[in-house]
Structure formats: C-alpha cells, structure tokens
Amino acid sequence: MAPPDSASHSAPTAAGEQPAPLGAHVRRLLALALPSTLSQLGAMLLMVVDVVMLGRVSVAALDAASLGRVWALGTMVLAMGLLYGLDPVATQAWGAGNRRRYEGAFGSGVAIALLATVPVGLLWLLTGPSLRLFGQQPALTDEAARFVLAQLPGLPFLLLFLVARQYLQARGSVLPAMWVTLAGNAVNIFLNWVLIFGRYGLPALGVVGSGLATATTHLFLAVALLLWMRRRGDPLDWRGAWARGRRRREVVEVLGYGWPVALQLLLEIWTFQLAT
C-alpha cells in the first residue's frame, strides 16, 4: 500500500491525549478545502469555457449552448447526488480501517454511476422535446439538443471520474483530482478550439464540436484519475471491489445516503434553471 498524499487521513486522537491546537486544525482544514475548492471551480470552468468559446461563433450558438447546459446540468445532478452517498460510507470505512468496506464503496459507486447513466442519458435524448415544453423556440431547442447529445458518450466517464474523486477524497487525498481537473481544462480549451473553429484540416463543427470536446474531456478526466490511482499503487483490489460493491446491500447503503442529496440538488438547481 503506497503512502497517501500530504492530505491523507490521520488516526483519531487516542483517549487521554491532548487535542491538537486550533491552528493545526485550521491548517488541516485548509489543506483539504483549498484543493477541493479548486477542483470544483475547475469542473465549473469546463462548462463556462464551452459557452464562452461558442459565443465567438454566433449569438445563436451561444444561446443554444446556454440552453443546453440548463437541461444537461439540471438532469445530471440526479446522478451526482446519488454518487455523493459514497462519501459517508467510504469515509467511515477508511477511518475504521475497514479496507474491505472501503473498496466495496468504490465498487458500489461504479455500479451506481453505470446505472444512473441510463435515466440521465434518456433525459438527454429528450432534450429537444423537453425544452419545447418550456416554451423555447424549435430552432433553438434543436441546436441545444445537438449540443447535449454530442456530450452523451462522455456521460458515464464523467460519473466514473466523480466516483474516483469521492473515493480518494474519503481518505483525505484531494490533490490528484485537482491536478487532473486543471489538466482537463487545458484539454477542453484545446479541443474546443480545434473542433468548434475547424483547425488542423478538420471541419468547423460549431455547437456539435463543443459537445464532442466536452465528451472527450470527460473521458480524459476518468482515465487520467484512474490511471493515477493505479500507478500510485492505490490499495484497491479492482475486481474484488467491483464484486463486493455491486452487492445489493452495499449499493442500497450508498443510495440511502445519496437520494436525499440528489433531491436537494434537484430542488436547488431547478429553482435557478426554471428562472433561466
């Protein structure tokens, strides 16, 4: 088992020992919070870059991407919330030194990510009709649907990246996801530039090109983080984790924590999405 990074989990204070001073707790909190914050900002920046770069194509392309993002994010938070149920299970297992349950939580997360891809993907397939129900213009909804559907191949990879990120975060390892997300932004900007505007002899794909760039970036995020885990000798029996994690009891436990988070995110996000 390779040593965790500088933000790895430390054992709780033994009975009778003096608690660490406040300054040590603050430093510990910042060591965890700052990389997590940068990682989250990087994930949000992926969405912003698509819309900003399409704004250089036309107002119609900018409108379509903005509207498509409303539907894509508003439906994807369902899967994201379910996956956040991984946090308490994996964190408790790591703190208790229960490697078997910790790895099982990873397998459960993978199973839920793959299962959640189906309903979210179906909702993405219904982007055009759904947006027209909200009174949007047919021409605009057609372009928004093309933008969302181009991202569909990357959806399971985005969810797998979230599983790996939450799995590492449960033991206090927050730097890998931060660096991978920052690298993913560079990949996304480059691919958007190539595919939207047609560089290196490729056709200018506009809205569809931006969607394909996002899907490819999501693939990069998942592969890069999983490869990092493997190269660093992460304490994970991949086959065993999958076998244990897809058991009904383990999956239900993660879902039990995740569904209230998913409901909260849906209510919170759609409060703003409907206004948009």
PDB file of C-alpha atoms in Angstrom:
ATOM      1  CA  MET A   1       0.000   0.000   0.000  1.00  0.00           C
ATOM      2  CA  ALA A   2       1.525   3.257  -1.128  1.00  0.00           C
ATOM      3  CA  PRO A   3       1.583   6.162   1.353  1.00  0.00           C
ATOM      4  CA  PRO A   4      -1.247   8.644   0.794  1.00  0.00           C
ATOM      5  CA  ASP A   5      -0.509  12.192  -0.200  1.00  0.00           C
ATOM      6  CA  SER A   6       0.076  15.044   2.212  1.00  0.00           C
ATOM      7  CA  ALA A   7      -3.647  15.441   2.879  1.00  0.00           C
ATOM      8  CA  SER A   8      -4.215  11.789   3.781  1.00  0.00           C
ATOM      9  CA  HIS A   9      -6.376  10.602   6.663  1.00  0.00           C
ATOM     10  CA  SER A  10      -4.844  10.567  10.134  1.00  0.00           C
ATOM     11  CA  ALA A  11      -5.945   8.443  13.051  1.00  0.00           C
ATOM     12  CA  PRO A  12      -8.264   9.998  15.661  1.00  0.00           C
ATOM     13  CA  THR A  13      -6.805  11.223  18.926  1.00  0.00           C
ATOM     14  CA  ALA A  14      -6.420   8.422  21.422  1.00  0.00           C
ATOM     15  CA  ALA A  15      -8.208   8.599  24.765  1.00  0.00           C
ATOM     16  CA  GLY A  16      -6.347  10.692  27.290  1.00  0.00           C
ATOM     17  CA  GLU A  17      -4.271  12.621  24.739  1.00  0.00           C
ATOM     18  CA  GLN A  18      -4.461  16.384  24.469  1.00  0.00           C
ATOM     19  CA  PRO A  19      -6.320  17.570  21.358  1.00  0.00           C
ATOM     20  CA  ALA A  20      -4.300  19.333  18.679  1.00  0.00           C
ATOM     21  CA  PRO A  21      -4.224  23.145  18.884  1.00  0.00           C
ATOM     22  CA  LEU A  22      -6.720  25.169  16.869  1.00  0.00           C
ATOM     23  CA  GLY A  23      -4.056  26.289  14.393  1.00  0.00           C
ATOM     24  CA  ALA A  24      -3.282  22.693  13.477  1.00  0.00           C
ATOM     25  CA  HIS A  25      -6.956  22.019  12.796  1.00  0.00           C
ATOM     26  CA  VAL A  26      -7.212  25.138  10.624  1.00  0.00           C
ATOM     27  CA  ARG A  27      -4.141  24.140   8.605  1.00  0.00           C
ATOM     28  CA  ARG A  28      -5.532  20.645   8.220  1.00  0.00           C
ATOM     29  CA  LEU A  29      -8.887  22.022   7.067  1.00  0.00           C
ATOM     30  CA  LEU A  30      -7.278  24.365   4.533  1.00  0.00           C
ATOM     31  CA  ALA A  31      -5.083  21.552   3.183  1.00  0.00           C
ATOM     32  CA  LEU A  32      -8.268  19.641   2.377  1.00  0.00           C
ATOM     33  CA  ALA A  33     -10.516  22.548   1.425  1.00  0.00           C
ATOM     34  CA  LEU A  34      -8.332  24.526  -0.972  1.00  0.00           C
ATOM     35  CA  PRO A  35      -7.606  21.690  -3.441  1.00  0.00           C
ATOM     36  CA  SER A  36     -11.258  20.575  -3.245  1.00  0.00           C
ATOM     37  CA  THR A  37     -12.383  24.134  -3.989  1.00  0.00           C
ATOM     38  CA  LEU A  38     -10.017  24.432  -6.952  1.00  0.00           C
ATOM     39  CA  SER A  39     -11.219  21.075  -8.256  1.00  0.00           C
ATOM     40  CA  GLN A  40     -14.849  22.191  -8.045  1.00  0.00           C
ATOM     41  CA  LEU A  41     -14.087  25.518  -9.701  1.00  0.00           C
ATOM     42  CA  GLY A  42     -12.244  23.654 -12.446  1.00  0.00           C
ATOM     43  CA  ALA A  43     -15.280  21.461 -13.037  1.00  0.00           C
ATOM     44  CA  MET A  44     -17.497  24.541 -13.338  1.00  0.00           C
ATOM     45  CA  LEU A  45     -14.977  26.197 -15.649  1.00  0.00           C
ATOM     46  CA  LEU A  46     -15.372  23.309 -18.093  1.00  0.00           C
ATOM     47  CA  MET A  47     -18.977  24.419 -18.627  1.00  0.00           C
ATOM     48  CA  VAL A  48     -18.120  28.103 -18.836  1.00  0.00           C
ATOM     49  CA  VAL A  49     -15.420  27.593 -21.483  1.00  0.00           C
ATOM     50  CA  ASP A  50     -17.839  25.830 -23.850  1.00  0.00           C
ATOM     51  CA  VAL A  51     -20.339  28.659 -23.730  1.00  0.00           C
ATOM     52  CA  VAL A  52     -17.749  31.448 -23.935  1.00  0.00           C
ATOM     53  CA  MET A  53     -15.961  29.950 -26.947  1.00  0.00           C
ATOM     54  CA  LEU A  54     -19.249  29.339 -28.767  1.00  0.00           C
ATOM     55  CA  GLY A  55     -20.056  32.994 -28.222  1.00  0.00           C
ATOM     56  CA  ARG A  56     -17.327  33.726 -30.793  1.00  0.00           C
ATOM     57  CA  VAL A  57     -19.268  31.706 -33.388  1.00  0.00           C
ATOM     58  CA  SER A  58     -22.666  33.410 -33.231  1.00  0.00           C
ATOM     59  CA  VAL A  59     -25.359  34.590 -30.884  1.00  0.00           C
ATOM     60  CA  ALA A  60     -27.464  31.581 -31.899  1.00  0.00           C
ATOM     61  CA  ALA A  61     -24.662  29.176 -30.944  1.00  0.00           C
ATOM     62  CA  LEU A  62     -24.241  30.937 -27.617  1.00  0.00           C
ATOM     63  CA  ASP A  63     -27.990  30.705 -26.948  1.00  0.00           C
ATOM     64  CA  ALA A  64     -28.094  27.014 -27.834  1.00  0.00           C
ATOM     65  CA  ALA A  65     -25.140  26.119 -25.610  1.00  0.00           C
ATOM     66  CA  SER A  66     -26.528  28.107 -22.697  1.00  0.00           C
ATOM     67  CA  LEU A  67     -29.940  26.498 -23.002  1.00  0.00           C
ATOM     68  CA  GLY A  68     -28.424  23.047 -23.470  1.00  0.00           C
ATOM     69  CA  ARG A  69     -26.356  23.483 -20.315  1.00  0.00           C
ATOM     70  CA  VAL A  70     -29.527  24.270 -18.375  1.00  0.00           C
ATOM     71  CA  TRP A  71     -31.033  20.904 -19.294  1.00  0.00           C
ATOM     72  CA  ALA A  72     -27.811  18.867 -19.104  1.00  0.00           C
ATOM     73  CA  LEU A  73     -26.819  20.127 -15.658  1.00  0.00           C
ATOM     74  CA  GLY A  74     -30.381  20.069 -14.350  1.00  0.00           C
ATOM     75  CA  THR A  75     -30.708  16.360 -15.138  1.00  0.00           C
ATOM     76  CA  MET A  76     -27.146  15.285 -14.354  1.00  0.00           C
ATOM     77  CA  VAL A  77     -27.394  16.459 -10.733  1.00  0.00           C
ATOM     78  CA  LEU A  78     -29.663  13.481 -10.103  1.00  0.00           C
ATOM     79  CA  ALA A  79     -26.757  11.102 -10.736  1.00  0.00           C
ATOM     80  CA  MET A  80     -24.277  13.379  -8.961  1.00  0.00           C
ATOM     81  CA  GLY A  81     -26.392  13.457  -5.810  1.00  0.00           C
ATOM     82  CA  LEU A  82     -26.700   9.673  -5.744  1.00  0.00           C
ATOM     83  CA  LEU A  83     -22.917   9.337  -6.039  1.00  0.00           C
ATOM     84  CA  TYR A  84     -22.351  11.719  -3.124  1.00  0.00           C
ATOM     85  CA  GLY A  85     -23.793   8.932  -0.973  1.00  0.00           C
ATOM     86  CA  LEU A  86     -20.383   7.340  -1.408  1.00  0.00           C
ATOM     87  CA  ASP A  87     -18.792   9.939   0.899  1.00  0.00           C
ATOM     88  CA  PRO A  88     -20.095   8.850   4.333  1.00  0.00           C
ATOM     89  CA  VAL A  89     -19.701   5.130   3.587  1.00  0.00           C
ATOM     90  CA  ALA A  90     -16.140   5.361   2.273  1.00  0.00           C
ATOM     91  CA  THR A  91     -15.036   7.902   4.893  1.00  0.00           C
ATOM     92  CA  GLN A  92     -16.350   5.842   7.780  1.00  0.00           C
ATOM     93  CA  ALA A  93     -14.778   2.668   6.365  1.00  0.00           C
ATOM     94  CA  TRP A  94     -11.382   4.336   5.899  1.00  0.00           C
ATOM     95  CA  GLY A  95     -11.450   5.842   9.382  1.00  0.00           C
ATOM     96  CA  ALA A  96     -12.293   2.452  10.881  1.00  0.00           C
ATOM     97  CA  GLY A  97      -9.522   0.765   8.931  1.00  0.00           C
ATOM     98  CA  ASN A  98     -12.069  -1.440   7.141  1.00  0.00           C
ATOM     99  CA  ARG A  99     -10.372  -1.844   3.771  1.00  0.00           C
ATOM    100  CA  ARG A 100     -12.932  -4.347   2.537  1.00  0.00           C
ATOM    101  CA  ARG A 101     -15.846  -1.953   3.088  1.00  0.00           C
ATOM    102  CA  TYR A 102     -13.824   0.970   1.740  1.00  0.00           C
ATOM    103  CA  GLU A 103     -13.107  -0.824  -1.525  1.00  0.00           C
ATOM    104  CA  GLY A 104     -16.686  -2.077  -1.647  1.00  0.00           C
ATOM    105  CA  ALA A 105     -17.856   1.538  -1.529  1.00  0.00           C
ATOM    106  CA  PHE A 106     -15.830   2.186  -4.670  1.00  0.00           C
ATOM    107  CA  GLY A 107     -17.478  -0.754  -6.405  1.00  0.00           C
ATOM    108  CA  SER A 108     -20.897   0.475  -5.312  1.00  0.00           C
ATOM    109  CA  GLY A 109     -20.105   3.890  -6.730  1.00  0.00           C
ATOM    110  CA  VAL A 110     -19.099   2.381 -10.072  1.00  0.00           C
ATOM    111  CA  ALA A 111     -22.301   0.316 -10.181  1.00  0.00           C
ATOM    112  CA  ILE A 112     -24.469   3.349  -9.367  1.00  0.00           C
ATOM    113  CA  ALA A 113     -22.626   5.512 -11.917  1.00  0.00           C
ATOM    114  CA  LEU A 114     -23.272   2.997 -14.695  1.00  0.00           C
ATOM    115  CA  LEU A 115     -26.898   2.507 -13.671  1.00  0.00           C
ATOM    116  CA  ALA A 116     -27.537   6.253 -13.350  1.00  0.00           C
ATOM    117  CA  THR A 117     -26.158   6.805 -16.849  1.00  0.00           C
ATOM    118  CA  VAL A 118     -29.284   5.163 -18.275  1.00  0.00           C
ATOM    119  CA  PRO A 119     -32.019   7.509 -16.940  1.00  0.00           C
ATOM    120  CA  VAL A 120     -29.871  10.614 -17.344  1.00  0.00           C
ATOM    121  CA  GLY A 121     -28.958   9.558 -20.882  1.00  0.00           C
ATOM    122  CA  LEU A 122     -32.629   9.044 -21.699  1.00  0.00           C
ATOM    123  CA  LEU A 123     -33.413  12.530 -20.413  1.00  0.00           C
ATOM    124  CA  TRP A 124     -30.627  13.911 -22.604  1.00  0.00           C
ATOM    125  CA  LEU A 125     -32.175  12.153 -25.598  1.00  0.00           C
ATOM    126  CA  LEU A 126     -35.364  14.066 -24.809  1.00  0.00           C
ATOM    127  CA  THR A 127     -33.610  17.448 -24.650  1.00  0.00           C
ATOM    128  CA  GLY A 128     -35.405  18.963 -27.649  1.00  0.00           C
ATOM    129  CA  PRO A 129     -38.989  17.948 -26.770  1.00  0.00           C
ATOM    130  CA  SER A 130     -38.437  18.811 -23.090  1.00  0.00           C
ATOM    131  CA  LEU A 131     -37.175  22.306 -23.823  1.00  0.00           C
ATOM    132  CA  ARG A 132     -40.066  22.931 -26.217  1.00  0.00           C
ATOM    133  CA  LEU A 133     -42.436  22.125 -23.353  1.00  0.00           C
ATOM    134  CA  PHE A 134     -40.882  25.117 -21.560  1.00  0.00           C
ATOM    135  CA  GLY A 135     -41.881  27.321 -24.477  1.00  0.00           C
ATOM    136  CA  GLN A 136     -38.498  27.598 -26.200  1.00  0.00           C
ATOM    137  CA  GLN A 137     -38.261  28.172 -29.950  1.00  0.00           C
ATOM    138  CA  PRO A 138     -37.943  24.991 -32.062  1.00  0.00           C
ATOM    139  CA  ALA A 139     -34.846  26.171 -33.933  1.00  0.00           C
ATOM    140  CA  LEU A 140     -33.102  26.977 -30.652  1.00  0.00           C
ATOM    141  CA  THR A 141     -34.099  23.724 -28.971  1.00  0.00           C
ATOM    142  CA  ASP A 142     -32.856  21.705 -31.950  1.00  0.00           C
ATOM    143  CA  GLU A 143     -29.386  23.241 -31.639  1.00  0.00           C
ATOM    144  CA  ALA A 144     -29.429  22.846 -27.853  1.00  0.00           C
ATOM    145  CA  ALA A 145     -30.323  19.179 -28.311  1.00  0.00           C
ATOM    146  CA  ARG A 146     -27.403  18.681 -30.728  1.00  0.00           C
ATOM    147  CA  PHE A 147     -25.082  20.260 -28.162  1.00  0.00           C
ATOM    148  CA  VAL A 148     -26.296  17.955 -25.374  1.00  0.00           C
ATOM    149  CA  LEU A 149     -26.412  14.776 -27.466  1.00  0.00           C
ATOM    150  CA  ALA A 150     -22.820  15.299 -28.599  1.00  0.00           C
ATOM    151  CA  GLN A 151     -21.813  15.049 -24.923  1.00  0.00           C
ATOM    152  CA  LEU A 152     -23.698  11.795 -24.340  1.00  0.00           C
ATOM    153  CA  PRO A 153     -20.720   9.438 -24.967  1.00  0.00           C
ATOM    154  CA  GLY A 154     -18.799  11.171 -22.187  1.00  0.00           C
ATOM    155  CA  LEU A 155     -21.552  10.933 -19.566  1.00  0.00           C
ATOM    156  CA  PRO A 156     -20.529   7.585 -17.982  1.00  0.00           C
ATOM    157  CA  PHE A 157     -16.898   8.715 -17.868  1.00  0.00           C
ATOM    158  CA  LEU A 158     -17.813  11.905 -16.035  1.00  0.00           C
ATOM    159  CA  LEU A 159     -19.723   9.885 -13.441  1.00  0.00           C
ATOM    160  CA  LEU A 160     -16.814   7.432 -13.069  1.00  0.00           C
ATOM    161  CA  PHE A 161     -14.486  10.389 -12.514  1.00  0.00           C
ATOM    162  CA  LEU A 162     -16.790  11.600  -9.732  1.00  0.00           C
ATOM    163  CA  VAL A 163     -16.702   8.131  -8.139  1.00  0.00           C
ATOM    164  CA  ALA A 164     -12.893   8.072  -8.163  1.00  0.00           C
ATOM    165  CA  ARG A 165     -12.719  11.642  -6.847  1.00  0.00           C
ATOM    166  CA  GLN A 166     -15.085  10.964  -3.949  1.00  0.00           C
ATOM    167  CA  TYR A 167     -13.335   7.664  -3.194  1.00  0.00           C
ATOM    168  CA  LEU A 168      -9.952   9.403  -2.853  1.00  0.00           C
ATOM    169  CA  GLN A 169     -11.441  12.355  -1.020  1.00  0.00           C
ATOM    170  CA  ALA A 170     -12.880   9.993   1.603  1.00  0.00           C
ATOM    171  CA  ARG A 171      -9.359   9.319   2.826  1.00  0.00           C
ATOM    172  CA  GLY A 172      -8.246  12.927   2.516  1.00  0.00           C
ATOM    173  CA  SER A 173      -6.484  12.562  -0.839  1.00  0.00           C
ATOM    174  CA  VAL A 174      -7.655  15.685  -2.646  1.00  0.00           C
ATOM    175  CA  LEU A 175      -4.669  16.759  -4.756  1.00  0.00           C
ATOM    176  CA  PRO A 176      -4.979  14.182  -7.575  1.00  0.00           C
ATOM    177  CA  ALA A 177      -8.486  15.272  -8.609  1.00  0.00           C
ATOM    178  CA  MET A 178      -7.397  18.916  -8.506  1.00  0.00           C
ATOM    179  CA  TRP A 179      -4.455  18.384 -10.876  1.00  0.00           C
ATOM    180  CA  VAL A 180      -6.472  16.162 -13.206  1.00  0.00           C
ATOM    181  CA  THR A 181      -9.294  18.730 -13.352  1.00  0.00           C
ATOM    182  CA  LEU A 182      -6.875  21.560 -14.132  1.00  0.00           C
ATOM    183  CA  ALA A 183      -5.280  19.461 -16.875  1.00  0.00           C
ATOM    184  CA  GLY A 184      -8.765  18.632 -18.144  1.00  0.00           C
ATOM    185  CA  ASN A 185      -9.483  22.331 -18.592  1.00  0.00           C
ATOM    186  CA  ALA A 186      -6.421  22.683 -20.814  1.00  0.00           C
ATOM    187  CA  VAL A 187      -7.589  19.676 -22.855  1.00  0.00           C
ATOM    188  CA  ASN A 188     -11.102  21.121 -23.110  1.00  0.00           C
ATOM    189  CA  ILE A 189      -9.915  24.531 -24.299  1.00  0.00           C
ATOM    190  CA  PHE A 190      -7.690  22.963 -26.952  1.00  0.00           C
ATOM    191  CA  LEU A 191     -10.372  20.568 -28.213  1.00  0.00           C
ATOM    192  CA  ASN A 192     -12.976  23.338 -28.307  1.00  0.00           C
ATOM    193  CA  TRP A 193     -10.614  25.490 -30.369  1.00  0.00           C
ATOM    194  CA  VAL A 194      -9.961  22.633 -32.808  1.00  0.00           C
ATOM    195  CA  LEU A 195     -13.498  21.294 -33.157  1.00  0.00           C
ATOM    196  CA  ILE A 196     -15.563  24.485 -32.952  1.00  0.00           C
ATOM    197  CA  PHE A 197     -13.492  26.501 -35.415  1.00  0.00           C
ATOM    198  CA  GLY A 198     -12.104  23.673 -37.574  1.00  0.00           C
ATOM    199  CA  ARG A 199      -8.342  23.628 -37.083  1.00  0.00           C
ATOM    200  CA  TYR A 200      -5.744  21.203 -38.490  1.00  0.00           C
ATOM    201  CA  GLY A 201      -7.867  20.489 -41.532  1.00  0.00           C
ATOM    202  CA  LEU A 202     -10.949  19.446 -39.557  1.00  0.00           C
ATOM    203  CA  PRO A 203     -14.377  20.916 -40.383  1.00  0.00           C
ATOM    204  CA  ALA A 204     -15.768  23.671 -38.166  1.00  0.00           C
ATOM    205  CA  LEU A 205     -18.450  21.856 -36.141  1.00  0.00           C
ATOM    206  CA  GLY A 206     -19.662  24.734 -34.002  1.00  0.00           C
ATOM    207  CA  VAL A 207     -22.110  23.629 -31.327  1.00  0.00           C
ATOM    208  CA  VAL A 208     -21.610  19.926 -32.028  1.00  0.00           C
ATOM    209  CA  GLY A 209     -17.835  20.362 -31.898  1.00  0.00           C
ATOM    210  CA  SER A 210     -18.066  21.891 -28.438  1.00  0.00           C
ATOM    211  CA  GLY A 211     -20.210  18.995 -27.251  1.00  0.00           C
ATOM    212  CA  LEU A 212     -17.719  16.471 -28.618  1.00  0.00           C
ATOM    213  CA  ALA A 213     -14.863  18.354 -26.940  1.00  0.00           C
ATOM    214  CA  THR A 214     -16.677  18.131 -23.614  1.00  0.00           C
ATOM    215  CA  ALA A 215     -17.346  14.408 -24.036  1.00  0.00           C
ATOM    216  CA  THR A 216     -13.691  13.749 -24.840  1.00  0.00           C
ATOM    217  CA  THR A 217     -12.599  15.811 -21.860  1.00  0.00           C
ATOM    218  CA  HIS A 218     -14.813  13.739 -19.580  1.00  0.00           C
ATOM    219  CA  LEU A 219     -13.136  10.614 -20.944  1.00  0.00           C
ATOM    220  CA  PHE A 220      -9.749  12.191 -20.188  1.00  0.00           C
ATOM    221  CA  LEU A 221     -10.763  13.038 -16.610  1.00  0.00           C
ATOM    222  CA  ALA A 222     -11.851   9.483 -15.799  1.00  0.00           C
ATOM    223  CA  VAL A 223      -8.916   7.734 -17.459  1.00  0.00           C
ATOM    224  CA  ALA A 224      -6.333  10.118 -16.015  1.00  0.00           C
ATOM    225  CA  LEU A 225      -7.543   9.810 -12.427  1.00  0.00           C
ATOM    226  CA  LEU A 226      -7.974   6.026 -12.576  1.00  0.00           C
ATOM    227  CA  LEU A 227      -4.507   5.635 -14.115  1.00  0.00           C
ATOM    228  CA  TRP A 228      -3.072   7.856 -11.385  1.00  0.00           C
ATOM    229  CA  MET A 229      -4.633   5.588  -8.771  1.00  0.00           C
ATOM    230  CA  ARG A 230      -3.197   2.522 -10.448  1.00  0.00           C
ATOM    231  CA  ARG A 231       0.318   3.936 -10.933  1.00  0.00           C
ATOM    232  CA  ARG A 232       0.486   5.121  -7.339  1.00  0.00           C
ATOM    233  CA  GLY A 233      -0.340   1.634  -6.088  1.00  0.00           C
ATOM    234  CA  ASP A 234      -3.719   2.585  -4.684  1.00  0.00           C
ATOM    235  CA  PRO A 235      -4.875  -0.006  -2.123  1.00  0.00           C
ATOM    236  CA  LEU A 236      -7.623  -1.336  -4.319  1.00  0.00           C
ATOM    237  CA  ASP A 237      -8.424  -4.835  -5.465  1.00  0.00           C
ATOM    238  CA  TRP A 238     -10.296  -3.724  -8.571  1.00  0.00           C
ATOM    239  CA  ARG A 239     -12.094  -6.988  -9.270  1.00  0.00           C
ATOM    240  CA  GLY A 240     -12.843  -7.569  -5.612  1.00  0.00           C
ATOM    241  CA  ALA A 241     -14.136  -4.026  -5.161  1.00  0.00           C
ATOM    242  CA  TRP A 242     -16.498  -4.430  -8.107  1.00  0.00           C
ATOM    243  CA  ALA A 243     -17.696  -7.840  -6.903  1.00  0.00           C
ATOM    244  CA  ARG A 244     -18.358  -6.557  -3.375  1.00  0.00           C
ATOM    245  CA  GLY A 245     -19.624  -3.133  -4.371  1.00  0.00           C
ATOM    246  CA  ARG A 246     -22.345  -4.366  -6.699  1.00  0.00           C
ATOM    247  CA  ARG A 247     -23.950  -6.465  -3.999  1.00  0.00           C
ATOM    248  CA  ARG A 248     -27.436  -5.260  -3.276  1.00  0.00           C
ATOM    249  CA  ARG A 249     -26.798  -4.391   0.376  1.00  0.00           C
ATOM    250  CA  GLU A 250     -23.762  -2.205  -0.374  1.00  0.00           C
ATOM    251  CA  VAL A 251     -25.453  -0.409  -3.258  1.00  0.00           C
ATOM    252  CA  VAL A 252     -28.585   0.227  -1.197  1.00  0.00           C
ATOM    253  CA  GLU A 253     -26.466   1.686   1.611  1.00  0.00           C
ATOM    254  CA  VAL A 254     -24.833   4.210  -0.702  1.00  0.00           C
ATOM    255  CA  LEU A 255     -28.177   5.046  -2.308  1.00  0.00           C
ATOM    256  CA  GLY A 256     -29.697   5.519   1.143  1.00  0.00           C
ATOM    257  CA  TYR A 257     -27.277   8.371   1.767  1.00  0.00           C
ATOM    258  CA  GLY A 258     -27.344   9.647  -1.800  1.00  0.00           C
ATOM    259  CA  TRP A 259     -31.026  10.053  -2.625  1.00  0.00           C
ATOM    260  CA  PRO A 260     -31.677  12.912  -0.136  1.00  0.00           C
ATOM    261  CA  VAL A 261     -28.644  14.725  -1.574  1.00  0.00           C
ATOM    262  CA  ALA A 262     -29.948  14.132  -5.105  1.00  0.00           C
ATOM    263  CA  LEU A 263     -33.364  15.507  -4.131  1.00  0.00           C
ATOM    264  CA  GLN A 264     -31.819  18.559  -2.501  1.00  0.00           C
ATOM    265  CA  LEU A 265     -29.662  19.257  -5.567  1.00  0.00           C
ATOM    266  CA  LEU A 266     -32.623  18.852  -7.913  1.00  0.00           C
ATOM    267  CA  LEU A 267     -34.699  21.336  -5.919  1.00  0.00           C
ATOM    268  CA  GLU A 268     -31.818  23.778  -5.606  1.00  0.00           C
ATOM    269  CA  ILE A 269     -30.650  23.631  -9.222  1.00  0.00           C
ATOM    270  CA  TRP A 270     -34.096  23.715 -10.784  1.00  0.00           C
ATOM    271  CA  THR A 271     -35.063  26.763  -8.746  1.00  0.00           C
ATOM    272  CA  PHE A 272     -32.498  28.634 -10.836  1.00  0.00           C
ATOM    273  CA  GLN A 273     -32.872  26.601 -14.046  1.00  0.00           C
ATOM    274  CA  LEU A 274     -36.578  27.372 -14.332  1.00  0.00           C
ATOM    275  CA  ALA A 275     -35.871  31.057 -13.856  1.00  0.00           C
ATOM    276  CA  THR A 276     -33.220  30.843 -16.575  1.00  0.00           C
TER     277      THR A 276
END
